[in-house]
């Protein structure tokens, strides 16, 4: 933000100079608007991730402006550097292959292009590019069990069972302790699956589009499973990762995969497999009866059995 602001402040362009191309003035305005929008987004937690994209748009506008003033053709509009978006806009296309992957055409910044020509196989980046680098990362800590919540729920369940036994429903107390935990967890899990599938299906029908995902690297998931990580570059130049399970560490990945990109309303997005139009409705059709059934069982046990025991 500071560097881009200084660049604007020190820029020699003067919109009011005679003979200034009108489109150059428009480019200057877009650069200023991008800086203002990035300044506002920087102070809003939900929008701070948009700052690099906005700054990239401002830099692109300045590049177009300088080309118009010099009477040169506009440069090719490329996305950010493949290896790290913080390197800025890519300047050249090169052929590159990650460890264990096939060569493909990528776009890189000028510095990374020099490193590749010099024979450096792994330009510095914000992401690991090989399984060896992934293996050297510290293991991700397991999520801590929310012990106070678990103890509280167990205490409530035992208290409900005691109330059932006091009301004369001894078998109901035993069933409540044994069954309601499983049925409640099943209802919560199926509810999450159905809700997530419904949101993704709605986004797929409204704004989803098919695109190609390029293999980027092999990785190891937090659970120890081997993955092939693919990268999708959306229309704004932002990159999304799409992990796929690998049969083994030595398994050869497919260089390209057809996927669906689901743009998000907050600037974020999601990548799903090419089978999403099939398995998303299937998740809803299978998960909805499970959700309804487990919810009915849970409500029958809590508080249904206690109400029945009190009324009888």
Coordinates of C-alpha atoms in Angstrom, one line a residue:
X1 CA 0.0 0.0 0.0
X2 CA 2.8 2.4 1.0
X3 CA 4.9 1.7 -2.1
X4 CA 1.9 2.1 -4.5
X5 CA 0.9 5.3 -2.8
X6 CA 4.4 6.7 -3.2
X7 CA 4.4 5.6 -6.8
X8 CA 1.2 7.6 -7.5
X9 CA 2.5 10.6 -5.6
X10 CA 5.8 10.7 -7.5
X11 CA 4.4 9.9 -10.9
X12 CA 5.0 12.5 -13.6
X13 CA 1.6 12.1 -15.3
X14 CA -0.4 15.4 -15.4
X15 CA -4.0 14.9 -16.6
X16 CA -4.3 18.5 -17.5
X17 CA -1.4 18.7 -19.9
X18 CA -2.3 19.6 -23.5
X19 CA -2.5 16.6 -25.9
X20 CA -3.0 14.1 -23.1
X21 CA -4.9 11.1 -24.4
X22 CA -8.3 10.8 -22.8
X23 CA -7.9 7.1 -22.3
X24 CA -4.7 7.8 -20.4
X25 CA -6.7 10.1 -18.1
X26 CA -9.2 7.2 -17.6
X27 CA -6.3 4.9 -16.7
X28 CA -5.0 7.4 -14.2
X29 CA -8.5 7.7 -12.6
X30 CA -8.7 3.9 -12.4
X31 CA -5.3 3.7 -10.6
X32 CA -6.5 6.4 -8.1
X33 CA -9.8 4.6 -7.6
X34 CA -8.0 1.3 -7.0
X35 CA -5.7 2.9 -4.4
X36 CA -8.8 4.4 -2.6
X37 CA -10.6 1.1 -2.7
X38 CA -7.6 -0.8 -1.3
X39 CA -7.2 1.8 1.5
X40 CA -10.8 1.3 2.6
X41 CA -10.5 -2.5 2.3
X42 CA -7.4 -2.6 4.3
X43 CA -9.3 -1.4 7.4
X44 CA -12.2 -3.9 7.0
X45 CA -11.6 -7.4 8.2
X46 CA -14.0 -9.0 5.6
X47 CA -12.4 -7.2 2.7
X48 CA -8.7 -7.1 3.6
X49 CA -8.0 -10.1 1.3
X50 CA -9.1 -8.0 -1.7
X51 CA -6.2 -5.5 -1.2
X52 CA -3.6 -7.4 -3.3
X53 CA -6.2 -7.7 -6.1
X54 CA -7.0 -4.0 -6.0
X55 CA -3.4 -3.0 -6.0
X56 CA -2.7 -5.2 -8.9
X57 CA -5.6 -3.5 -10.8
X58 CA -4.1 -0.2 -10.0
X59 CA -0.6 -1.2 -11.2
X60 CA -2.1 -2.6 -14.4
X61 CA -3.8 0.8 -15.0
X62 CA -0.5 2.6 -14.6
X63 CA 1.2 0.2 -17.0
X64 CA -1.6 1.0 -19.6
X65 CA -1.3 4.7 -18.9
X66 CA 2.5 4.7 -19.6
X67 CA 2.0 2.8 -22.8
X68 CA -0.6 5.2 -24.1
X69 CA 1.5 8.3 -23.2
X70 CA 4.5 6.7 -25.0
X71 CA 2.3 5.9 -28.1
X72 CA 3.0 2.2 -27.7
X73 CA 0.6 -0.8 -27.9
X74 CA -0.9 -1.9 -24.6
X75 CA 1.0 -4.7 -23.0
X76 CA -0.5 -8.1 -22.7
X77 CA -2.6 -8.4 -19.6
X78 CA -1.3 -11.3 -17.6
X79 CA -2.3 -12.6 -14.1
X80 CA 0.0 -12.3 -11.1
X81 CA 3.2 -14.4 -11.0
X82 CA 2.5 -18.1 -10.8
X83 CA 4.9 -18.8 -8.0
X84 CA 3.8 -16.0 -5.7
X85 CA 1.2 -13.3 -6.3
X86 CA 3.2 -10.9 -4.1
X87 CA 5.8 -10.8 -6.9
X88 CA 3.4 -8.7 -8.9
X89 CA 2.1 -9.0 -12.4
X90 CA 3.7 -11.7 -14.6
X91 CA 5.7 -10.5 -17.6
X92 CA 6.5 -13.6 -19.6
X93 CA 5.3 -17.1 -20.3
X94 CA 7.7 -20.0 -19.7
X95 CA 7.6 -23.8 -19.6
X96 CA 8.1 -25.3 -16.2
X97 CA 7.6 -28.6 -14.4
X98 CA 7.3 -29.3 -10.7
X99 CA 8.9 -32.3 -9.1
X100 CA 7.1 -35.4 -10.4
X101 CA 4.9 -33.4 -12.8
X102 CA 4.8 -32.7 -16.5
X103 CA 5.9 -29.5 -18.1
X104 CA 3.3 -26.8 -18.7
X105 CA 3.1 -23.2 -19.7
X106 CA 2.9 -20.7 -16.8
X107 CA 3.3 -17.0 -16.4
X108 CA 6.0 -15.6 -14.1
X109 CA 7.5 -12.3 -13.1
X110 CA 10.7 -11.0 -14.5
X111 CA 12.8 -12.0 -11.5
X112 CA 11.5 -15.6 -11.5
X113 CA 12.0 -15.8 -15.3
X114 CA 15.7 -14.9 -14.7
X115 CA 16.0 -17.6 -12.0
X116 CA 14.5 -20.2 -14.3
X117 CA 16.8 -19.3 -17.1
X118 CA 19.8 -19.6 -14.7
X119 CA 18.7 -23.2 -13.9
X120 CA 17.1 -22.7 -10.5
X121 CA 14.4 -25.4 -10.3
X122 CA 12.5 -23.9 -7.4
X123 CA 12.1 -20.1 -7.5
X124 CA 11.4 -18.6 -4.0
X125 CA 7.7 -18.6 -3.4
X126 CA 5.0 -18.5 -0.8
X127 CA 4.1 -22.1 -1.4
X128 CA 6.1 -25.3 -1.3
X129 CA 6.7 -26.9 -4.7
X130 CA 7.7 -30.4 -3.9
X131 CA 6.8 -33.3 -1.6
X132 CA 10.2 -33.0 0.1
X133 CA 9.5 -29.4 1.1
X134 CA 6.1 -30.4 2.4
X135 CA 7.5 -33.2 4.4
X136 CA 9.9 -30.7 6.1
X137 CA 7.1 -28.5 7.3
X138 CA 6.2 -28.8 11.0
X139 CA 3.1 -31.0 11.5
X140 CA -0.2 -29.2 11.9
X141 CA -1.4 -29.5 15.5
X142 CA -4.6 -31.5 16.0
X143 CA -7.6 -29.5 17.0
X144 CA -8.1 -29.5 20.8
X145 CA -11.3 -31.2 22.0
X146 CA -13.6 -28.6 23.5
X147 CA -13.6 -30.4 26.8
X148 CA -15.8 -27.9 28.8
X149 CA -18.5 -28.1 26.1
X150 CA -18.3 -31.9 26.0
X151 CA -18.5 -32.2 29.8
X152 CA -21.4 -29.7 29.9
X153 CA -23.4 -31.7 27.2
X154 CA -22.7 -34.9 29.0
X155 CA -23.9 -33.4 32.3
X156 CA -27.1 -32.2 30.6
X157 CA -27.7 -35.6 29.1
X158 CA -27.2 -37.4 32.4
X159 CA -29.5 -34.9 34.1
X160 CA -32.2 -35.6 31.5
X161 CA -31.8 -39.3 32.0
X162 CA -32.2 -38.8 35.8
X163 CA -35.4 -36.8 35.1
X164 CA -36.8 -39.6 32.9
X165 CA -36.0 -42.2 35.6
X166 CA -37.7 -40.0 38.2
X167 CA -40.8 -39.7 36.0
X168 CA -41.0 -43.5 35.8
X169 CA -39.4 -44.1 32.4
X170 CA -36.4 -46.2 33.3
X171 CA -35.9 -47.7 29.8
X172 CA -36.3 -44.2 28.3
X173 CA -33.4 -43.0 30.5
X174 CA -31.2 -45.8 29.2
X175 CA -32.1 -45.1 25.6
X176 CA -31.6 -41.3 26.1
X177 CA -28.0 -41.9 27.3
X178 CA -27.1 -44.5 24.6
X179 CA -28.9 -43.4 21.5
X180 CA -29.5 -39.6 21.6
X181 CA -25.8 -38.8 21.4
X182 CA -25.4 -40.8 18.1
X183 CA -28.7 -39.5 16.6
X184 CA -27.9 -35.9 17.5
X185 CA -24.4 -36.1 16.0
X186 CA -25.9 -37.7 12.9
X187 CA -28.4 -34.9 12.6
X188 CA -25.8 -32.2 13.0
X189 CA -23.4 -33.9 10.5
X190 CA -26.1 -34.5 7.8
X191 CA -27.3 -30.9 8.3
X192 CA -23.9 -29.5 7.6
X193 CA -23.5 -31.8 4.5
X194 CA -27.0 -30.8 3.1
X195 CA -26.5 -27.1 3.8
X196 CA -23.0 -27.0 2.2
X197 CA -24.2 -29.0 -0.8
X198 CA -27.2 -26.7 -1.2
X199 CA -25.0 -23.5 -1.1
X200 CA -22.5 -24.9 -3.6
X201 CA -25.3 -26.1 -5.9
X202 CA -26.9 -22.7 -5.9
X203 CA -23.6 -21.0 -6.6
X204 CA -22.9 -23.5 -9.4
X205 CA -26.3 -22.8 -11.1
X206 CA -26.0 -19.0 -10.8
X207 CA -22.3 -18.2 -11.5
X208 CA -20.3 -21.4 -11.9
X209 CA -18.2 -22.0 -15.0
X210 CA -16.0 -24.8 -16.2
X211 CA -12.3 -24.2 -16.4
X212 CA -8.9 -26.0 -16.4
X213 CA -6.9 -26.7 -13.3
X214 CA -3.1 -27.1 -13.7
X215 CA -1.0 -29.4 -11.5
X216 CA 1.2 -27.4 -9.2
X217 CA 2.8 -29.7 -6.7
X218 CA 2.5 -32.8 -4.6
X219 CA 1.7 -32.4 -0.9
X220 CA 0.8 -34.2 2.3
X221 CA -2.4 -33.4 4.0
X222 CA -2.6 -32.7 7.8
X223 CA -3.9 -36.3 8.1
X224 CA -0.9 -37.8 6.4
X225 CA -2.6 -38.6 3.0
X226 CA -0.8 -37.8 -0.2
X227 CA -2.3 -35.2 -2.4
X228 CA -1.9 -33.6 -5.8
X229 CA -2.5 -29.9 -5.6
X230 CA -3.9 -28.1 -8.7
X231 CA -4.2 -24.4 -9.3
X232 CA -7.0 -22.5 -11.0
X233 CA -6.6 -18.8 -12.0
X234 CA -9.9 -17.0 -12.1
X235 CA -10.9 -14.1 -14.3
X236 CA -9.4 -11.5 -11.8
X237 CA -6.0 -13.3 -11.8
X238 CA -6.4 -14.8 -8.3
X239 CA -5.3 -18.3 -7.9
X240 CA -7.3 -21.0 -6.1
X241 CA -5.9 -24.4 -5.0
X242 CA -7.7 -27.6 -5.6
X243 CA -6.3 -30.7 -3.8
X244 CA -7.0 -34.2 -5.0
X245 CA -6.2 -37.4 -3.2
X246 CA -3.3 -39.3 -4.6
X247 CA -3.0 -43.1 -4.5
X248 CA 0.6 -43.0 -3.5
X249 CA 3.5 -40.6 -3.2
X250 CA 4.9 -41.9 -6.5
X251 CA 1.6 -41.7 -8.4
X252 CA 1.8 -39.6 -11.5
X253 CA -0.7 -36.7 -11.6
X254 CA -2.8 -35.6 -14.5
X255 CA -1.3 -32.3 -15.9
X256 CA -4.7 -30.8 -16.4
X257 CA -8.1 -31.4 -14.8
X258 CA -11.5 -30.0 -15.8
X259 CA -13.2 -28.4 -12.8
X260 CA -15.9 -26.0 -11.8
X261 CA -15.1 -22.6 -10.4
X262 CA -17.7 -21.1 -8.1
X263 CA -17.1 -17.3 -7.6
X264 CA -18.0 -16.0 -4.1
X265 CA -20.0 -12.8 -3.3
X266 CA -17.2 -11.6 -1.0
X267 CA -14.4 -11.9 -3.6
X268 CA -13.5 -15.4 -2.5
X269 CA -14.2 -18.5 -4.6
X270 CA -14.3 -22.2 -4.5
X271 CA -13.1 -25.0 -6.9
X272 CA -15.1 -28.2 -7.1
X273 CA -14.7 -31.3 -9.3
X274 CA -16.2 -31.7 -12.8
X275 CA -18.8 -34.2 -11.2
X276 CA -20.2 -31.5 -9.0
X277 CA -23.5 -31.2 -11.0
X278 CA -24.1 -34.8 -10.2
X279 CA -22.8 -35.4 -6.6
X280 CA -24.1 -32.1 -5.1
X281 CA -27.8 -33.0 -5.8
X282 CA -27.0 -36.5 -4.8
X283 CA -25.7 -35.3 -1.4
X284 CA -28.9 -33.4 -0.9
X285 CA -31.2 -36.3 -1.9
X286 CA -29.3 -38.7 0.3
X287 CA -28.6 -36.4 3.2
X288 CA -32.0 -34.8 3.6
X289 CA -33.9 -38.0 4.6
X290 CA -31.0 -38.8 7.0
X291 CA -31.3 -35.3 8.5
X292 CA -35.1 -35.5 8.9
X293 CA -35.0 -39.0 10.3
X294 CA -32.2 -38.4 12.9
X295 CA -33.8 -35.1 13.9
X296 CA -37.2 -36.9 14.5
X297 CA -35.4 -39.5 16.6
X298 CA -33.5 -36.9 18.6
X299 CA -36.7 -34.9 19.3
X300 CA -38.6 -38.0 20.3
X301 CA -35.9 -38.8 22.8
X302 CA -35.3 -35.2 24.0
X303 CA -37.8 -33.9 25.1
X304 CA -40.4 -36.3 23.7
X305 CA -40.0 -39.2 26.1
X306 CA -40.0 -36.9 29.2
X307 CA -43.2 -35.2 28.0
X308 CA -44.9 -38.5 27.4
X309 CA -43.8 -39.8 30.8
X310 CA -45.1 -36.7 32.6
X311 CA -48.4 -36.8 30.8
X312 CA -48.9 -40.5 31.5

